[in-house]
Tab-separated table of C-alpha atoms in Angstrom:
chain	number	residue	atom	x	y	z
A	302	MET	CA	-1.960	8.388	25.155
A	303	VAL	CA	-1.796	4.815	24.348
A	304	ILE	CA	-4.322	3.479	21.988
A	305	LYS	CA	-4.184	0.045	21.959
A	306	ILE	CA	-5.211	-1.847	18.506
A	307	ASN	CA	-7.548	-4.700	19.333
A	308	LEU	CA	-5.663	-7.948	17.747
A	309	SER	CA	-5.332	-11.290	19.478
A	310	PHE	CA	-2.309	-13.140	20.723
A	311	GLU	CA	-2.167	-15.177	17.509
A	312	GLU	CA	-3.311	-12.472	15.165
A	313	MET	CA	-0.230	-10.644	15.982
A	314	TRP	CA	1.702	-14.045	15.967
A	315	GLU	CA	0.573	-14.307	12.254
A	316	LYS	CA	1.428	-10.831	11.594
A	317	ILE	CA	5.425	-11.264	12.593
A	318	ILE	CA	5.457	-14.445	11.026
A	319	ALA	CA	4.251	-12.472	7.687
A	320	CYS	CA	6.599	-9.958	8.361
A	321	ASP	CA	3.809	-7.445	8.001
A	322	ARG	CA	4.670	-4.032	7.376
A	323	LYS	CA	1.396	-2.555	7.970
A	324	TYR	CA	1.634	-3.107	11.793
A	325	ASP	CA	5.089	-1.775	12.603
A	326	GLY	CA	4.646	1.113	15.573
A	327	LEU	CA	1.327	-0.662	16.982
A	328	PHE	CA	3.080	-3.393	18.647
A	329	PHE	CA	6.878	-5.162	18.866
A	330	THR	CA	7.263	-8.598	19.557
A	331	ALA	CA	10.043	-9.242	22.670
A	332	VAL	CA	11.587	-12.497	22.665
A	333	LYS	CA	12.034	-13.370	26.509
A	334	THR	CA	15.017	-15.981	25.709
A	335	THR	CA	17.060	-13.532	24.080
A	336	LYS	CA	16.178	-10.287	25.832
A	337	ILE	CA	15.261	-8.650	22.407
A	338	TYR	CA	12.394	-6.581	20.511
A	339	CYS	CA	11.327	-5.922	17.153
A	340	ARG	CA	9.377	-4.500	14.621
A	341	PRO	CA	6.694	-7.056	13.314
A	342	SER	CA	8.133	-6.656	10.236
A	343	CYS	CA	11.756	-7.440	11.186
A	344	ARG	CA	13.150	-10.173	8.828
A	345	SER	CA	15.304	-11.868	11.891
A	346	ARG	CA	14.937	-15.486	12.721
A	347	LYS	CA	11.786	-16.319	14.071
A	348	PRO	CA	11.713	-17.320	17.678
A	349	LYS	CA	9.469	-19.893	19.259
A	350	LYS	CA	5.806	-18.762	20.641
A	351	VAL	CA	6.535	-20.100	23.649
A	352	ASN	CA	9.512	-17.319	24.024
A	353	VAL	CA	7.599	-14.127	22.683
A	354	GLU	CA	5.167	-11.387	24.777
A	355	PHE	CA	3.845	-8.374	22.487
A	356	TYR	CA	3.920	-4.626	24.062
A	357	TYR	CA	1.900	-1.881	22.786
A	358	GLU	CA	3.636	0.647	23.914
A	359	ILE	CA	7.786	1.153	23.063
A	360	ASN	CA	8.824	2.667	26.462
A	361	ALA	CA	7.113	-0.662	28.292
A	362	VAL	CA	9.178	-3.074	26.532
A	363	GLU	CA	12.457	-1.275	27.189
A	364	GLU	CA	11.367	-0.792	31.133
A	365	ALA	CA	10.366	-4.820	31.115
A	366	GLY	CA	14.411	-5.615	30.197
A	367	PHE	CA	14.181	-6.020	26.828
A	368	ARG	CA	16.487	-4.026	23.870
A	369	PRO	CA	16.270	-3.197	20.101
A	370	CYS	CA	16.835	-4.978	17.160
A	371	LYS	CA	20.225	-4.298	15.298
A	372	ARG	CA	18.225	-5.261	12.285
A	373	CYS	CA	14.840	-3.806	12.225
A	374	GLN	CA	15.435	-0.782	14.669
A	375	PRO	CA	12.816	-0.414	16.672
A	376	GLU	CA	13.525	2.582	18.447
A	377	ILE	CA	13.739	4.457	15.677
A	378	GLU	CA	10.899	6.791	13.876
A	379	GLN	CA	11.637	6.846	10.493
A	380	SER	CA	9.101	9.777	9.677
A	381	PRO	CA	8.178	13.074	11.363
A	382	HIS	CA	4.689	12.365	10.307
A	383	ILE	CA	5.106	8.268	11.930
A	384	GLU	CA	2.625	9.375	14.439
A	385	ILE	CA	-0.025	10.933	12.231
A	386	VAL	CA	0.596	7.933	10.067
A	387	LYS	CA	0.501	5.367	13.208
A	388	ASN	CA	-2.989	6.850	14.792
A	389	ILE	CA	-4.493	6.417	11.119
A	390	ILE	CA	-3.422	2.617	11.058
A	391	THR	CA	-4.807	2.522	14.609
A	392	LEU	CA	-8.204	4.034	13.822
A	393	LEU	CA	-8.317	1.651	10.909
A	394	VAL	CA	-7.282	-1.677	12.675
A	395	ASN	CA	-9.909	-0.321	15.533
A	396	HIS	CA	-12.845	-0.090	13.125
A	397	TYR	CA	-12.621	-2.074	10.085
A	398	LYS	CA	-15.706	-3.661	10.639
A	399	GLN	CA	-17.365	0.373	10.118
A	400	LYS	CA	-18.253	2.009	7.097
A	401	ILE	CA	-15.460	4.300	7.492
A	402	VAL	CA	-14.983	7.446	5.293
A	403	LEU	CA	-11.974	9.734	4.622
A	404	LYS	CA	-13.664	12.409	5.969
A	405	ASP	CA	-14.370	11.042	9.555
A	406	ILE	CA	-10.619	9.812	8.980
A	407	ALA	CA	-9.711	13.253	8.193
A	408	ASP	CA	-12.077	14.857	11.157
A	409	GLN	CA	-10.984	12.295	14.149
A	410	ILE	CA	-6.969	12.664	12.790
A	411	GLY	CA	-7.256	16.485	12.689
A	412	LEU	CA	-6.166	17.297	9.354
A	413	SER	CA	-8.557	17.985	5.742
A	414	PRO	CA	-8.839	14.978	3.673
A	415	TYR	CA	-6.649	15.993	0.673
A	416	TYR	CA	-3.899	16.131	3.183
A	417	LEU	CA	-5.039	13.392	4.632
A	418	GLU	CA	-4.412	11.240	2.011
A	419	ARG	CA	-1.474	12.627	0.326
A	420	LEU	CA	0.583	12.355	3.874
A	421	PHE	CA	-0.701	8.337	3.822
A	422	LYS	CA	0.016	7.452	0.832
A	423	GLN	CA	3.564	9.356	0.516
A	424	GLU	CA	4.493	6.998	4.152
A	425	THR	CA	2.649	3.484	2.930
A	426	SER	CA	2.577	3.692	-0.416
A	427	GLU	CA	-1.367	2.835	-0.201
A	428	THR	CA	-4.294	5.274	0.204
A	429	PRO	CA	-6.374	4.778	3.630
A	430	ARG	CA	-8.924	2.579	1.828
A	431	THR	CA	-6.776	0.048	0.105
A	432	TYR	CA	-5.080	-0.246	3.463
A	433	LEU	CA	-8.197	-1.182	4.795
A	434	GLU	CA	-9.396	-3.039	2.421
A	435	LYS	CA	-5.830	-5.269	3.183
A	436	ILE	CA	-6.749	-5.267	7.061
A	437	ARG	CA	-10.416	-6.410	6.578
A	438	ILE	CA	-8.267	-9.233	4.248
A	439	ASP	CA	-6.464	-10.233	6.742
A	440	LYS	CA	-9.101	-10.453	9.244
A	441	ALA	CA	-11.447	-12.477	6.973
A	442	ALA	CA	-8.468	-14.909	6.323
A	443	TYR	CA	-8.500	-15.266	10.042
A	444	LEU	CA	-11.585	-16.494	10.043
A	445	LEU	CA	-11.642	-18.774	7.313
A	446	LYS	CA	-8.873	-20.720	9.317
A	447	SER	CA	-10.344	-20.657	12.129
A	448	THR	CA	-13.918	-20.463	12.632
A	449	LYS	CA	-17.051	-22.121	10.911
A	450	MET	CA	-19.162	-18.852	9.451
A	451	SER	CA	-19.558	-18.613	6.216
A	452	ASN	CA	-18.067	-16.365	3.477
A	453	LEU	CA	-21.182	-14.308	3.553
A	454	GLU	CA	-21.129	-14.192	7.277
A	455	ILE	CA	-17.168	-13.160	7.535
A	456	CYS	CA	-17.590	-10.643	4.144
A	457	TYR	CA	-19.964	-8.792	6.836
A	458	GLU	CA	-18.194	-9.433	10.156
A	459	VAL	CA	-15.570	-8.175	8.495
A	460	GLY	CA	-16.811	-4.748	7.194
A	461	PHE	CA	-17.555	-5.395	3.855
A	462	GLN	CA	-21.154	-4.004	2.696
A	463	SER	CA	-21.151	-6.115	-0.146
A	464	PRO	CA	-20.350	-9.835	-1.420
A	465	SER	CA	-19.337	-9.419	-4.774
A	466	ASN	CA	-16.842	-6.341	-3.371
A	467	PHE	CA	-15.656	-8.764	-0.762
A	468	TYR	CA	-14.722	-11.883	-3.650
A	469	LYS	CA	-13.110	-8.996	-5.767
A	470	VAL	CA	-10.717	-7.520	-2.947
A	471	PHE	CA	-10.373	-11.448	-1.416
A	472	ARG	CA	-8.988	-13.158	-4.549
A	473	SER	CA	-6.980	-9.493	-6.162
A	474	LEU	CA	-4.606	-9.891	-2.473
A	475	ASN	CA	-4.878	-13.546	-2.310
A	476	ASN	CA	-4.860	-15.139	-5.780
A	477	CYS	CA	-7.965	-16.833	-5.126
A	478	SER	CA	-11.621	-17.242	-3.646
A	479	PRO	CA	-12.427	-17.550	0.018
A	480	SER	CA	-13.682	-20.952	0.067
A	481	GLU	CA	-10.636	-22.008	-2.528
A	482	TYR	CA	-8.640	-20.251	1.041
A	483	ARG	CA	-10.179	-22.318	2.998
A	484	LYS	CA	-9.728	-25.611	1.833
A	485	VAL	CA	-6.330	-24.587	0.679
A	486	ILE	CA	-5.352	-23.519	4.490
A	487	PRO	CA	-5.075	-26.064	7.045
A	488	GLU	CA	-6.272	-25.610	10.468
């Protein structure tokens, strides 16, 4: 059973432009003109947006006639734990708005909280909490660019429980406040 992440085409496009490793294995980018598919983090030259399709499953992209990129090798699993980590990341991406604690994730995945955190950190170099914060800040940045919602509305929309924590995490990851980000980034 494949669990799909809840990202729009535009959000997935932003992830491939940013070469975002956080989404590797959760979706694949297929280029219609070259018939090649890649990971979101692939460093190859970016295709034209109109030539891109996104797939959630490696089997589906290969059945559609695409071949793997020789640079990022999306068909190769890097770790024996990659499936568990992908499930954790998918859970975080799909439930980023909710208050999530490590025990809830561990119960859902079927591991002890200690082992889950250790395994996740080993594979991603981050804790599930910091990973979740990055997902929330990604969503906030997207909303800052694409909506007229206030910073406070966005704070709660993306799952932060307190505005002070939202501003602190946003500044630490983007080196600016949400208001500064909105002014600097063109729509």
